Tab-separated table of C-alpha atoms in Angstrom:
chain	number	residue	atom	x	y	z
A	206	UNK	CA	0.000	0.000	0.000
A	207	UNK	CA	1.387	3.734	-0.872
A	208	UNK	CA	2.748	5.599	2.481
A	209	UNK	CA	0.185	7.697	4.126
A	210	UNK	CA	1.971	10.866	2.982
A	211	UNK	CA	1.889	9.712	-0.797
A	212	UNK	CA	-1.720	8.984	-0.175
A	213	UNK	CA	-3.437	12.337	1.287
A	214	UNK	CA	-1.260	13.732	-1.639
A	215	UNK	CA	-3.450	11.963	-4.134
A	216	UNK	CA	-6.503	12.386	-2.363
A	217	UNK	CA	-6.201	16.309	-1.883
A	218	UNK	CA	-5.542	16.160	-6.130
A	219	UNK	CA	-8.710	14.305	-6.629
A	220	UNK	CA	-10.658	16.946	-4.253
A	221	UNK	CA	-8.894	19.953	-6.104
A	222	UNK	CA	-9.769	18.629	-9.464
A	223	UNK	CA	-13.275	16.946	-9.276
A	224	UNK	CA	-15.622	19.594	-7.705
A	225	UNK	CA	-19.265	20.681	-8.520
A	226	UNK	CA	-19.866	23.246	-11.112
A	227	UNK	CA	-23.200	24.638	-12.379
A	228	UNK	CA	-22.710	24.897	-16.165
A	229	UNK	CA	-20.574	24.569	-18.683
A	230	UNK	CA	-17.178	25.647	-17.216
A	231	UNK	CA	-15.883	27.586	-20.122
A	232	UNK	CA	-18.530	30.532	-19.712
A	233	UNK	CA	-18.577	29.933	-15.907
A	234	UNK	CA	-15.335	30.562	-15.894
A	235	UNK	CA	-15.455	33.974	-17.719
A	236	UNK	CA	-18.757	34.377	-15.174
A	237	UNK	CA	-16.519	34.057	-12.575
A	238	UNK	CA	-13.397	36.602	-14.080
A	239	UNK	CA	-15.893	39.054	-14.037
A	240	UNK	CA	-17.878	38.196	-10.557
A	241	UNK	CA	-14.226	39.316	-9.439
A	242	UNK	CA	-13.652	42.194	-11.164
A	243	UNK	CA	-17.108	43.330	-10.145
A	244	UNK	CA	-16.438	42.675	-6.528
A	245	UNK	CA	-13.017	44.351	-6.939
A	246	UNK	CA	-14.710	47.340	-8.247
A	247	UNK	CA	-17.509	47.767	-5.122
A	248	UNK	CA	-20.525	48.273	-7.462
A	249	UNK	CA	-22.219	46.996	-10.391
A	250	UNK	CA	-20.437	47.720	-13.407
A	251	UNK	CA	-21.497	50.508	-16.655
A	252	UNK	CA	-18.871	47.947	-18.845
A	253	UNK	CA	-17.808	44.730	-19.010
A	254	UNK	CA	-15.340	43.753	-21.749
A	255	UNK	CA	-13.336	40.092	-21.816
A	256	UNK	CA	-10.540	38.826	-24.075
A	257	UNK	CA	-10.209	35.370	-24.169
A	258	UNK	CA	-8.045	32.727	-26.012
A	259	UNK	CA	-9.200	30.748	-28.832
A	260	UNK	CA	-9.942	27.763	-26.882
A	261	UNK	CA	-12.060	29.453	-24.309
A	262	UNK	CA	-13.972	31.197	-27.077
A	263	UNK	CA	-14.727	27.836	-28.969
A	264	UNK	CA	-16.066	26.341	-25.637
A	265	UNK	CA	-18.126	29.018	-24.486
A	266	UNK	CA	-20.020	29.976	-27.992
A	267	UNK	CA	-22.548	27.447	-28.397
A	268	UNK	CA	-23.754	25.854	-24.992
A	269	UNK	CA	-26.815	26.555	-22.556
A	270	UNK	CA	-26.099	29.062	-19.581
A	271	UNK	CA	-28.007	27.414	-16.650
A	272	UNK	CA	-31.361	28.774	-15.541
A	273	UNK	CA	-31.420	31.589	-18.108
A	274	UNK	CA	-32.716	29.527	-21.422
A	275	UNK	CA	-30.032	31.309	-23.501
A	276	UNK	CA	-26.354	30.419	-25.017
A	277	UNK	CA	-23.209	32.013	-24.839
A	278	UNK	CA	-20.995	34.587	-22.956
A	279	UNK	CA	-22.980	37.416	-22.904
A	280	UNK	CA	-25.300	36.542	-20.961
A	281	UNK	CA	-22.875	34.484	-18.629
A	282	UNK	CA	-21.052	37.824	-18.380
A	283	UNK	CA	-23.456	39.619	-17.475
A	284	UNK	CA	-25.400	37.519	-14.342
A	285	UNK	CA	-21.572	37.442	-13.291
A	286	UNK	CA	-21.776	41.207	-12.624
A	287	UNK	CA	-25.083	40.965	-11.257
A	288	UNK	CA	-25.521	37.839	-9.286
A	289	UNK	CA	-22.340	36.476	-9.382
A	290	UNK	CA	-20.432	35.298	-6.137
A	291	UNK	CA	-16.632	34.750	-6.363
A	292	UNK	CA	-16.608	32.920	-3.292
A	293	UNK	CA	-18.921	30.089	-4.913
A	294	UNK	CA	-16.004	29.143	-7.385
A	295	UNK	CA	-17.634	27.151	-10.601
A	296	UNK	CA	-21.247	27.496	-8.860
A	297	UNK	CA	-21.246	31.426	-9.354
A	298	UNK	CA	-24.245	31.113	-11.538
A	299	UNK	CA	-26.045	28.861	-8.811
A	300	UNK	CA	-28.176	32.243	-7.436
A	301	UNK	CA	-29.772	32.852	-10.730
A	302	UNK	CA	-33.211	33.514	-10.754
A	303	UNK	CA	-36.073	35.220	-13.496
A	304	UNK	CA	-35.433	38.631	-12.496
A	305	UNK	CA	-31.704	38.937	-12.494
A	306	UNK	CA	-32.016	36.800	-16.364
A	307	UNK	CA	-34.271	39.784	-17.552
A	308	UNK	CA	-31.990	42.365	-16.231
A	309	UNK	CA	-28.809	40.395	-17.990
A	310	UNK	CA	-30.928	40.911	-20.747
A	311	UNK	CA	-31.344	44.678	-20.343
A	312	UNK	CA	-27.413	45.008	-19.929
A	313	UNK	CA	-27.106	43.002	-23.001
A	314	UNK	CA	-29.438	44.992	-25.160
A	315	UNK	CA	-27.797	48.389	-24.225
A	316	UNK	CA	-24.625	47.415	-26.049
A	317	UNK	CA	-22.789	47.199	-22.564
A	318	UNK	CA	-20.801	44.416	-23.342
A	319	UNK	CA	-17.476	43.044	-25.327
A	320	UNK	CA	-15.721	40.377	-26.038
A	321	UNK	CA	-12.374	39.872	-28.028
A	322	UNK	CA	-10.186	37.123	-29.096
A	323	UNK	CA	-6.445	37.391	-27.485
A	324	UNK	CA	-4.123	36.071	-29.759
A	325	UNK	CA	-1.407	36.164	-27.524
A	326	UNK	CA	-2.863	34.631	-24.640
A	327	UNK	CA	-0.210	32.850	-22.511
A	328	UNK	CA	-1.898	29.678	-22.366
A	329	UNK	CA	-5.052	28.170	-23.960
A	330	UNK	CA	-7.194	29.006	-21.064
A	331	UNK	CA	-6.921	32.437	-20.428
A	332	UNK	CA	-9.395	35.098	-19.508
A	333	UNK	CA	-8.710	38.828	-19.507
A	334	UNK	CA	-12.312	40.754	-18.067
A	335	UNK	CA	-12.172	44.172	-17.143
A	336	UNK	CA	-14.926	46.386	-15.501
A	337	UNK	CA	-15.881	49.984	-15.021
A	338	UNK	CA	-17.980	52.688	-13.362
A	339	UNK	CA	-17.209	56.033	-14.191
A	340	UNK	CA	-13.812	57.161	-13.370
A	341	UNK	CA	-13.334	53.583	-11.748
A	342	UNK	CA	-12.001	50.412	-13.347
A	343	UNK	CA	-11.117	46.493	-12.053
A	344	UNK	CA	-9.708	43.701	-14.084
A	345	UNK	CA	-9.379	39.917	-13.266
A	346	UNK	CA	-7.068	37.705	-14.659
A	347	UNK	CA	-7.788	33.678	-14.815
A	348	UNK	CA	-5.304	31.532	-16.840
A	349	UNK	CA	-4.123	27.554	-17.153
A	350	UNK	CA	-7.146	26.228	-14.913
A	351	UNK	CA	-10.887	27.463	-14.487
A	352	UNK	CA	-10.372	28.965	-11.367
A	353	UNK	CA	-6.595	30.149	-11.119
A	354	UNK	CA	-6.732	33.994	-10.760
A	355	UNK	CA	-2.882	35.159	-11.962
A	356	UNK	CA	-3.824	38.982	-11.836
A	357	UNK	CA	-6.529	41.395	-9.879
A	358	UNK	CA	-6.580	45.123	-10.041
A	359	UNK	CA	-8.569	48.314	-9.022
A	360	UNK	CA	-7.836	51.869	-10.192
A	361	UNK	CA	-4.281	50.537	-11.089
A	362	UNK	CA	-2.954	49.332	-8.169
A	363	UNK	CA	-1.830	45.709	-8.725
A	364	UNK	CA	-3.433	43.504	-5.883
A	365	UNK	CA	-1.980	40.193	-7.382
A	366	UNK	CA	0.454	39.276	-9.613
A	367	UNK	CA	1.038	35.585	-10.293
A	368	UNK	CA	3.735	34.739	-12.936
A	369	UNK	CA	2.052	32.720	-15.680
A	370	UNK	CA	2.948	29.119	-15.914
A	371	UNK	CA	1.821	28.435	-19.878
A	372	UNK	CA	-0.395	25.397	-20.132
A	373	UNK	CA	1.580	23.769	-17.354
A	374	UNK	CA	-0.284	22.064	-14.354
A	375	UNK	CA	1.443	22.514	-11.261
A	376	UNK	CA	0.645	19.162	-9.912
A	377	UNK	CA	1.817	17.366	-12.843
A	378	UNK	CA	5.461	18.249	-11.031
A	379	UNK	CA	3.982	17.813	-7.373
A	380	UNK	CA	2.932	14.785	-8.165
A	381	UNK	CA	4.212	12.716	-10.828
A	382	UNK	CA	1.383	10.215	-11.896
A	383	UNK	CA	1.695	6.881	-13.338
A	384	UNK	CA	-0.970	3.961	-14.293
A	385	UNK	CA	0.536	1.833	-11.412
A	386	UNK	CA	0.149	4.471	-8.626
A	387	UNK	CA	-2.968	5.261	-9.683
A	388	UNK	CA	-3.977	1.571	-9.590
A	389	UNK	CA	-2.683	0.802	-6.188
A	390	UNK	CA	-4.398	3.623	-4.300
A	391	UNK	CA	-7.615	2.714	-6.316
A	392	UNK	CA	-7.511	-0.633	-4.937
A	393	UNK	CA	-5.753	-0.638	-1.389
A	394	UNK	CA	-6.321	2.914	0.195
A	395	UNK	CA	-8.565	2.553	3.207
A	396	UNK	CA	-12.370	2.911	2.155
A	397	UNK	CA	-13.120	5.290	4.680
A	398	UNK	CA	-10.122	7.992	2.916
A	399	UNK	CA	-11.927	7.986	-1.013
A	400	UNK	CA	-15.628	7.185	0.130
A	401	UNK	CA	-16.033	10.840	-0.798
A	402	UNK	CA	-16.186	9.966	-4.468
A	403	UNK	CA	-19.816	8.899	-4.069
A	404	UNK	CA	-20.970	12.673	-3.972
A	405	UNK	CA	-19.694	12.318	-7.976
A	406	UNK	CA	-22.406	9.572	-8.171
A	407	UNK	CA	-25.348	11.520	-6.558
A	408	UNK	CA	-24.510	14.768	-8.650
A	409	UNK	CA	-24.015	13.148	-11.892
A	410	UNK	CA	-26.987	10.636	-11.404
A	411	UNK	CA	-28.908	13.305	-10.939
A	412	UNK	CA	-28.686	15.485	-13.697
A	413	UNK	CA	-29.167	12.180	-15.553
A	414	UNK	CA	-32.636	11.432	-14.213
A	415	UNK	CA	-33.566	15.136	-14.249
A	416	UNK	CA	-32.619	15.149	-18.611
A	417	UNK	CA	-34.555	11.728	-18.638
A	418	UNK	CA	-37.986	12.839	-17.729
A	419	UNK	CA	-37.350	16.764	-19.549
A	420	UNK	CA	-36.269	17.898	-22.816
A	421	UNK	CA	-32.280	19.182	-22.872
A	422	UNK	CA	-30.263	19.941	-25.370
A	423	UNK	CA	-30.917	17.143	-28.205
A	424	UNK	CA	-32.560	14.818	-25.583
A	425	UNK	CA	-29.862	12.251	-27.211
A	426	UNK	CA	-30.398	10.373	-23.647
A	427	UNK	CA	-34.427	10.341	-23.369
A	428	UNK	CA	-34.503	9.572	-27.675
A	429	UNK	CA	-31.723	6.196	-26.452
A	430	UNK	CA	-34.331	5.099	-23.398
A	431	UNK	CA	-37.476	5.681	-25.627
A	432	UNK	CA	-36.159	4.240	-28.705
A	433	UNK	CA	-32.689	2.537	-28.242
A	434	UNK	CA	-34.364	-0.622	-26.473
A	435	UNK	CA	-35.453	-2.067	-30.140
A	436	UNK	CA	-32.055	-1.651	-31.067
A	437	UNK	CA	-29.711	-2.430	-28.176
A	438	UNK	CA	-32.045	-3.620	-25.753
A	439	UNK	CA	-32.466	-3.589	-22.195
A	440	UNK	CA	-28.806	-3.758	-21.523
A	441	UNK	CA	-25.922	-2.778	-19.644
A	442	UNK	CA	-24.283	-0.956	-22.556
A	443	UNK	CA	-27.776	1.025	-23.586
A	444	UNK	CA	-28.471	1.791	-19.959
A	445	UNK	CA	-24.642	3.589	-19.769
A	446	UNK	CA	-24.624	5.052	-23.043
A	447	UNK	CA	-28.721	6.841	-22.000
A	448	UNK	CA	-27.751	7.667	-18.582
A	449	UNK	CA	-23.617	9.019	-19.494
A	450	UNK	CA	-25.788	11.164	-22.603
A	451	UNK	CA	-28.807	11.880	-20.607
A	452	UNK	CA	-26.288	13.446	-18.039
A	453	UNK	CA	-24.896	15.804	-20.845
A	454	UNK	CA	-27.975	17.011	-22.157
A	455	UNK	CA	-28.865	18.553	-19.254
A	456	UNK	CA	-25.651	20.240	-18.542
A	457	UNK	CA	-25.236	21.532	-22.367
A	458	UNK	CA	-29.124	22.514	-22.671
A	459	UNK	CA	-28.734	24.895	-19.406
A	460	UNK	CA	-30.250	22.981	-16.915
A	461	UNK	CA	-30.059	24.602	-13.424
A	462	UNK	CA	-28.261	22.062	-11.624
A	463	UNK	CA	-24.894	20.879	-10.652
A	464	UNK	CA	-22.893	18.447	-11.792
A	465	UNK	CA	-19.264	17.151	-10.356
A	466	UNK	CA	-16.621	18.290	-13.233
A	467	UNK	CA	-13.105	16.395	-13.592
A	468	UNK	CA	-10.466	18.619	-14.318
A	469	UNK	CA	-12.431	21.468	-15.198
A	470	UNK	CA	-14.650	19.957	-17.494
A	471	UNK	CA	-18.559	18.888	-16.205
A	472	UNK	CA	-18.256	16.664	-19.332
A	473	UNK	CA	-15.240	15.000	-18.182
A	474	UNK	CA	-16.785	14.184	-14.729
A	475	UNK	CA	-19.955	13.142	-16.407
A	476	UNK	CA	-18.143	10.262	-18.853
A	477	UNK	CA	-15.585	9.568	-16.278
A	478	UNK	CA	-18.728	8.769	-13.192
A	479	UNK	CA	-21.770	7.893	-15.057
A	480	UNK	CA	-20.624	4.536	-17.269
A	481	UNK	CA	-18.840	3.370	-14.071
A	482	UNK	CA	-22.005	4.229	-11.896
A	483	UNK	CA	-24.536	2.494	-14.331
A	484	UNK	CA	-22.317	-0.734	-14.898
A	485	UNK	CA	-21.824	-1.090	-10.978
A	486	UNK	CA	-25.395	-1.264	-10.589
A	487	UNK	CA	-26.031	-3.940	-13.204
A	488	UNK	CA	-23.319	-5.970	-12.013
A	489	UNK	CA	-24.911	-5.738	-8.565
A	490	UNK	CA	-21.635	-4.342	-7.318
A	491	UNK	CA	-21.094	-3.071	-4.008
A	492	UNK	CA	-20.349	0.503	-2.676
A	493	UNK	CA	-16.500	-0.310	-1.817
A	494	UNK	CA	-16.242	-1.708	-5.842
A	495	UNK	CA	-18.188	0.976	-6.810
A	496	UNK	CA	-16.226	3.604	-4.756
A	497	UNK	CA	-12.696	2.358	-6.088
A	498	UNK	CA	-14.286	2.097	-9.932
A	499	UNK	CA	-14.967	5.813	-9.642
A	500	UNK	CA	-11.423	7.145	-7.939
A	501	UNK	CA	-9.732	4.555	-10.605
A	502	UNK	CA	-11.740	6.690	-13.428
A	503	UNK	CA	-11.795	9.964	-12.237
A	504	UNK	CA	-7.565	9.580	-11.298
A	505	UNK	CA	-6.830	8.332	-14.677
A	506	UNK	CA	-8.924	11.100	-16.580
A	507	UNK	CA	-6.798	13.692	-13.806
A	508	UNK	CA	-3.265	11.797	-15.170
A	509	UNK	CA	-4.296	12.325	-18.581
A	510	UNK	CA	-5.273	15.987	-18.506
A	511	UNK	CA	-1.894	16.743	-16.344
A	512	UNK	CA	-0.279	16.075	-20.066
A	513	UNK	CA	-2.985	17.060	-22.186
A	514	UNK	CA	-3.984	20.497	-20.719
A	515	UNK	CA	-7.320	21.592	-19.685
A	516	UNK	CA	-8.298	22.475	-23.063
A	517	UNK	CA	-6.911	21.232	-26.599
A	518	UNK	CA	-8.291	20.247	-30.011
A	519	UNK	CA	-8.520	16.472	-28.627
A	520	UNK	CA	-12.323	15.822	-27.356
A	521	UNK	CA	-12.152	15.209	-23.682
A	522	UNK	CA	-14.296	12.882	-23.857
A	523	UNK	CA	-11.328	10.478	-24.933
A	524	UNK	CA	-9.686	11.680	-21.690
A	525	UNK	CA	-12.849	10.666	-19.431
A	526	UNK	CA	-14.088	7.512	-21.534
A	527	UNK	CA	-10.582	5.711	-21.422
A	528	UNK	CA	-10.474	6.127	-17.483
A	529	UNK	CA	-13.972	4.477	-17.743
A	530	UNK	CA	-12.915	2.114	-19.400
A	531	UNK	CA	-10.317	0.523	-17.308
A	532	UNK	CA	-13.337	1.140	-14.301
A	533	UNK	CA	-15.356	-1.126	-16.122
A	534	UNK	CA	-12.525	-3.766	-16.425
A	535	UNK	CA	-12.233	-3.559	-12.768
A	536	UNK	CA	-15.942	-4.089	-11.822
A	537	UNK	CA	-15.493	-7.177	-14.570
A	538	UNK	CA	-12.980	-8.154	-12.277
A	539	UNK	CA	-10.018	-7.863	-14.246
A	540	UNK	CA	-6.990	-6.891	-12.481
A	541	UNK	CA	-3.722	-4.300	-13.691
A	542	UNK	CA	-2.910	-5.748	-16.553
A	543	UNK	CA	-6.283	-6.158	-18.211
A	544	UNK	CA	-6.652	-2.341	-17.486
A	545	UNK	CA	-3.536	-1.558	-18.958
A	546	UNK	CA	-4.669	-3.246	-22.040
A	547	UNK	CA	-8.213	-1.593	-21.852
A	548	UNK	CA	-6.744	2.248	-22.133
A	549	UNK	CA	-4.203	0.921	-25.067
A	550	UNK	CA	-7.413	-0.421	-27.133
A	551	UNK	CA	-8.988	3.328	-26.371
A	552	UNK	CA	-5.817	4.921	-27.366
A	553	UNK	CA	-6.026	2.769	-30.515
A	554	UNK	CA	-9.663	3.884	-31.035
A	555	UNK	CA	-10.111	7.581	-30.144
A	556	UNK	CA	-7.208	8.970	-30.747
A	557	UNK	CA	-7.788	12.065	-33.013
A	558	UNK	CA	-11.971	13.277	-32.168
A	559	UNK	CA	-12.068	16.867	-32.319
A	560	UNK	CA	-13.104	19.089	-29.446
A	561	UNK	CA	-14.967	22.119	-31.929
A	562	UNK	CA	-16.899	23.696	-28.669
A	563	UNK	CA	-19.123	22.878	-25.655
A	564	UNK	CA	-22.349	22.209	-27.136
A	565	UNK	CA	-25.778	20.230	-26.837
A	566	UNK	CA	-24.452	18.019	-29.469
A	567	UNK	CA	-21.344	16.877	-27.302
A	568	UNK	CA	-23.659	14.546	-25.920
A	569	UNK	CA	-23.108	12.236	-29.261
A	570	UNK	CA	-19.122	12.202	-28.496
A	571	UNK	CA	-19.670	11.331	-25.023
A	572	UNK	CA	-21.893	7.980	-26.350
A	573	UNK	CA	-19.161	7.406	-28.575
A	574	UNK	CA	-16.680	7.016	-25.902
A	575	UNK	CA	-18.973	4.803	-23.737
A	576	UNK	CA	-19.377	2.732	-26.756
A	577	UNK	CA	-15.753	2.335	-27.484
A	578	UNK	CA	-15.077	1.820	-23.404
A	579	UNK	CA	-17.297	-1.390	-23.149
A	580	UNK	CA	-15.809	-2.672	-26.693
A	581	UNK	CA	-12.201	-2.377	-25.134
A	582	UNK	CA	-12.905	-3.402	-21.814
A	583	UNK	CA	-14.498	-6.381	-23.061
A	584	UNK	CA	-11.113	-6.668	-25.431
A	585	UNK	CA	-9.383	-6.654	-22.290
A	586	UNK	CA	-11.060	-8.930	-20.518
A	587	UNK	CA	-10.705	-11.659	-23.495
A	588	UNK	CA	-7.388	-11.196	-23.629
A	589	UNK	CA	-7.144	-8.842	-26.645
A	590	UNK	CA	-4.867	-5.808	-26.999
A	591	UNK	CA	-3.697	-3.168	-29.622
A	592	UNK	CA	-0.017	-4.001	-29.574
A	593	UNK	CA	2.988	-1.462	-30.289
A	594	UNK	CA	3.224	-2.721	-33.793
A	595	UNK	CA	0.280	-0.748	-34.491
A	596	UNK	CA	0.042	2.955	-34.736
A	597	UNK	CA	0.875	5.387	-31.928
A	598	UNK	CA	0.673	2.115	-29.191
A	599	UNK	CA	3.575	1.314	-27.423
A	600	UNK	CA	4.244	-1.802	-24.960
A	601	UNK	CA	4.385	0.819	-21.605
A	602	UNK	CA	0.666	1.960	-21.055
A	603	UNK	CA	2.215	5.195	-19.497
A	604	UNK	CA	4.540	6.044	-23.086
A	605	UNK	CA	0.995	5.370	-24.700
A	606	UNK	CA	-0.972	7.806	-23.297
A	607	UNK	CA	1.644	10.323	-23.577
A	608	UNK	CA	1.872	9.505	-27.162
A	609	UNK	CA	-2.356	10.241	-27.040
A	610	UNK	CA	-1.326	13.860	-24.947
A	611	UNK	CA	0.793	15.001	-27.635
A	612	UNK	CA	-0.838	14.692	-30.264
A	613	UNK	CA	-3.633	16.225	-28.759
A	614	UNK	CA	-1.604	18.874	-27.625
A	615	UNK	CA	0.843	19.511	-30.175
A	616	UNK	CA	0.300	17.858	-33.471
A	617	UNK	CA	-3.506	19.222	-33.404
A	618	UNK	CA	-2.564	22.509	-32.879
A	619	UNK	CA	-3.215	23.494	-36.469
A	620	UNK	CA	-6.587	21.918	-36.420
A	621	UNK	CA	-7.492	24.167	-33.385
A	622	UNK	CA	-7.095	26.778	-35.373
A	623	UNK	CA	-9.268	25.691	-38.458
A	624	UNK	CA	-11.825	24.827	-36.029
A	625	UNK	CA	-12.568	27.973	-34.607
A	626	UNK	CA	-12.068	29.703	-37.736
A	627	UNK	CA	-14.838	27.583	-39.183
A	628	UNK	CA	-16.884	28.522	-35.847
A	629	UNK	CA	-16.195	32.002	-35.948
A	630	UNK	CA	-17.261	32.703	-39.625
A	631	UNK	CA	-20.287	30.715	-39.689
């Protein structure tokens, strides 16, 4: 078993990077830039402008904004002046209600509001808001993670200054990851030290059921439960494909609730908890195989983003579907090496998807990487694996998913760029 120390090291990552968040994080995360500024700035603002990289425009164009029944930044921007608490982190939006929608509205309509590219941002999530009242100004700075503030100032006096870091993750050097670490404290840490991971269960669960029984986004989950049984049946892999989508559509179509978000992404934390949750429930497994499923998903979807980035032109649903995929070869009862073998056959597979936004329709990538979890899980479990004879695979599971990271972070760079070209000019 890994040394106590090594352990509440771990533990504190998962709790830093799988917390709630009410919406899409890409506009929440502008919601909150400007929440700060505001609050910086003592009263509600006459302006609000934001430049933001390329990557946190393409994520924040096309998706719901929670409780408001619109898309996009502006209004985001705008209930973060008004409502907004900085305190609540990626639940800033949480106090929205009728009244302060209609008034976004108003500040909307009376042209109060801008937003610019940066094409020099420092790293690919970057946010640059600044506010004003009369003679009186505040700007907030967030860059490399959704809630990382690197700059706040009112009137021009500098209250912080953080040194920006690129797209680095600090805790990648903290805390240097591997598949066998994160195995071990999946399977031997003390229940009673990751039991925590359950509150991923009840959050993402229910969003699900809420999506099931309304109309989100492209109701991709509801259409699956309504008219998937003819075609997959009543089975394990329908039941994780509805619920995982189901989950999505509610988060994408602006549904006012929360959901718990993996590395900055509600998506993420949505594929890397709901597959897990639904299979553990039709294998009739208990809540200590269900608990370590989840941290052994959730961690691996962390290591894999520590390389990656938070955001990049790879879909992260690859990230979160090929840590639920070596979850579900756990609950089949395979052991290390069958979940080594698991993530190479989803390396094999997904390598390449596109991320072109948050969206209602991310809810179709998501299925596909519950789809292609079960096929290489059950791959796994057989005895099957993609071997390093064959394309980016190599024998060590850890070289292989770095081999997935940079592509996704350095070969697709020029395909980011196309992508929210072909966004912008629509």
């Amino acid at each position: 078993m890994l040394d106590k120390g090594l352990r509440d090291k771990i533990e504190a990552l998962i709790k830093k990077e799988v917390v709630p968040a009410v919406g899409c994080t890409e506009p929440v995360a502008v919601a909150l830039a400007v929440a700060k500024a505001t609050h910086l700035l003592g009263c509600e603002p006459e302006r609000i402008d934001a430049r933001l990289s390329g990557n946190m425009l393409k994520n924040a164009m096309g998706v719901g904004i929670p409780g408001t029944g619109m898309i996009g930044l502006p209004i985001a921007m705008a209930l973060g002046a008004l409502i907004g608490d900085p305190e609540k982190g990626l639940e800033v939006l949480a106090g929205v209600s009728p009244e302060a929608v209609e008034r976004g509205k108003e500040f909307i309509s009376e042209g109060r509001i801008g937003i610019d590219l940066e094409p020099d941002a420092p790293s690919k999530l970057y946010i640059d808001t600044v506010v004003k009242a009369g003679a009186h100004n505040a700007r907030a700075v967030i860059s490399v993670s959704h809630t990382n503030f690197i700059r706040l100032e009112c009137d021009g006096e500098i209250l912080l200054d953080v040194p920006s870091k690129g797209d680095v993750v600090e805790e990648s050097d903290d805390l240097p990851l591997d598949m066998a670490m994160i195995y071990e404290f999946a399977t031997e840490t003390p229940l009673d030290e990751i039991d925590f991971i359950l509150e991923a269960k009840r959050l993402n669960q229910a969003a699900s059921r809420l999506a099931l029984e309304g109309d989100y986004g492209h109701s991709l989950g509801a259409t699956i439960r309504k008219y998937g049984l003819k075609f997959y049946g009543d089975t394990p892999v329908e039941h994780m494909i509805s619920y995982t989508s189901a989950a999505c559509d509610a988060r994408m179509g602006g549904a006012k609730v929360a959901v718990m978000s993996n590395s900055g992404s509600g998506n993420q934390g949505i594929t890397a908890t709901m597959p897990v949750v639904s299979f553990a429930e039709d294998m009739n497994a208990d809540e200590e195989q269900t608990v370590r499923a989840l941290i052994l998903s959730h961690l691996t979807s962390i290591y894999i983003k520590q390389s990656l980035g938070r955001l990049s032109a790879l879909c992260g649903c690859v990230v979160a579907s090929t840590g639920a995929s070596g979850a579900l070869v756990y609950l089949m009862g395979g052991g290390y090496g069958q979940i080594c073998s698991a993530i190479k056959n989803m390396v094999a597979n997904l390598t390449g998807m596109i991320c072109d936004g948050a969206k209602p329709s991310c809810a179709l990538k998501i299925s596909s990487g519950v789809t292609t979890a079960m096929m290489s899980a059950m791959l796994a479990m057989s005895g099957k694996c993609v071997t390093s004879a064959e394309g980016i695979v190599s024998d060590d599971v850890d070289e292989t998913i770095h081999n997935l990271t940079s592509i996704g972070r350095e070969a697709m760079t020029e395909t980011d760029r196309l992508v929210l070209k072909i966004m912008t000019s629509k």
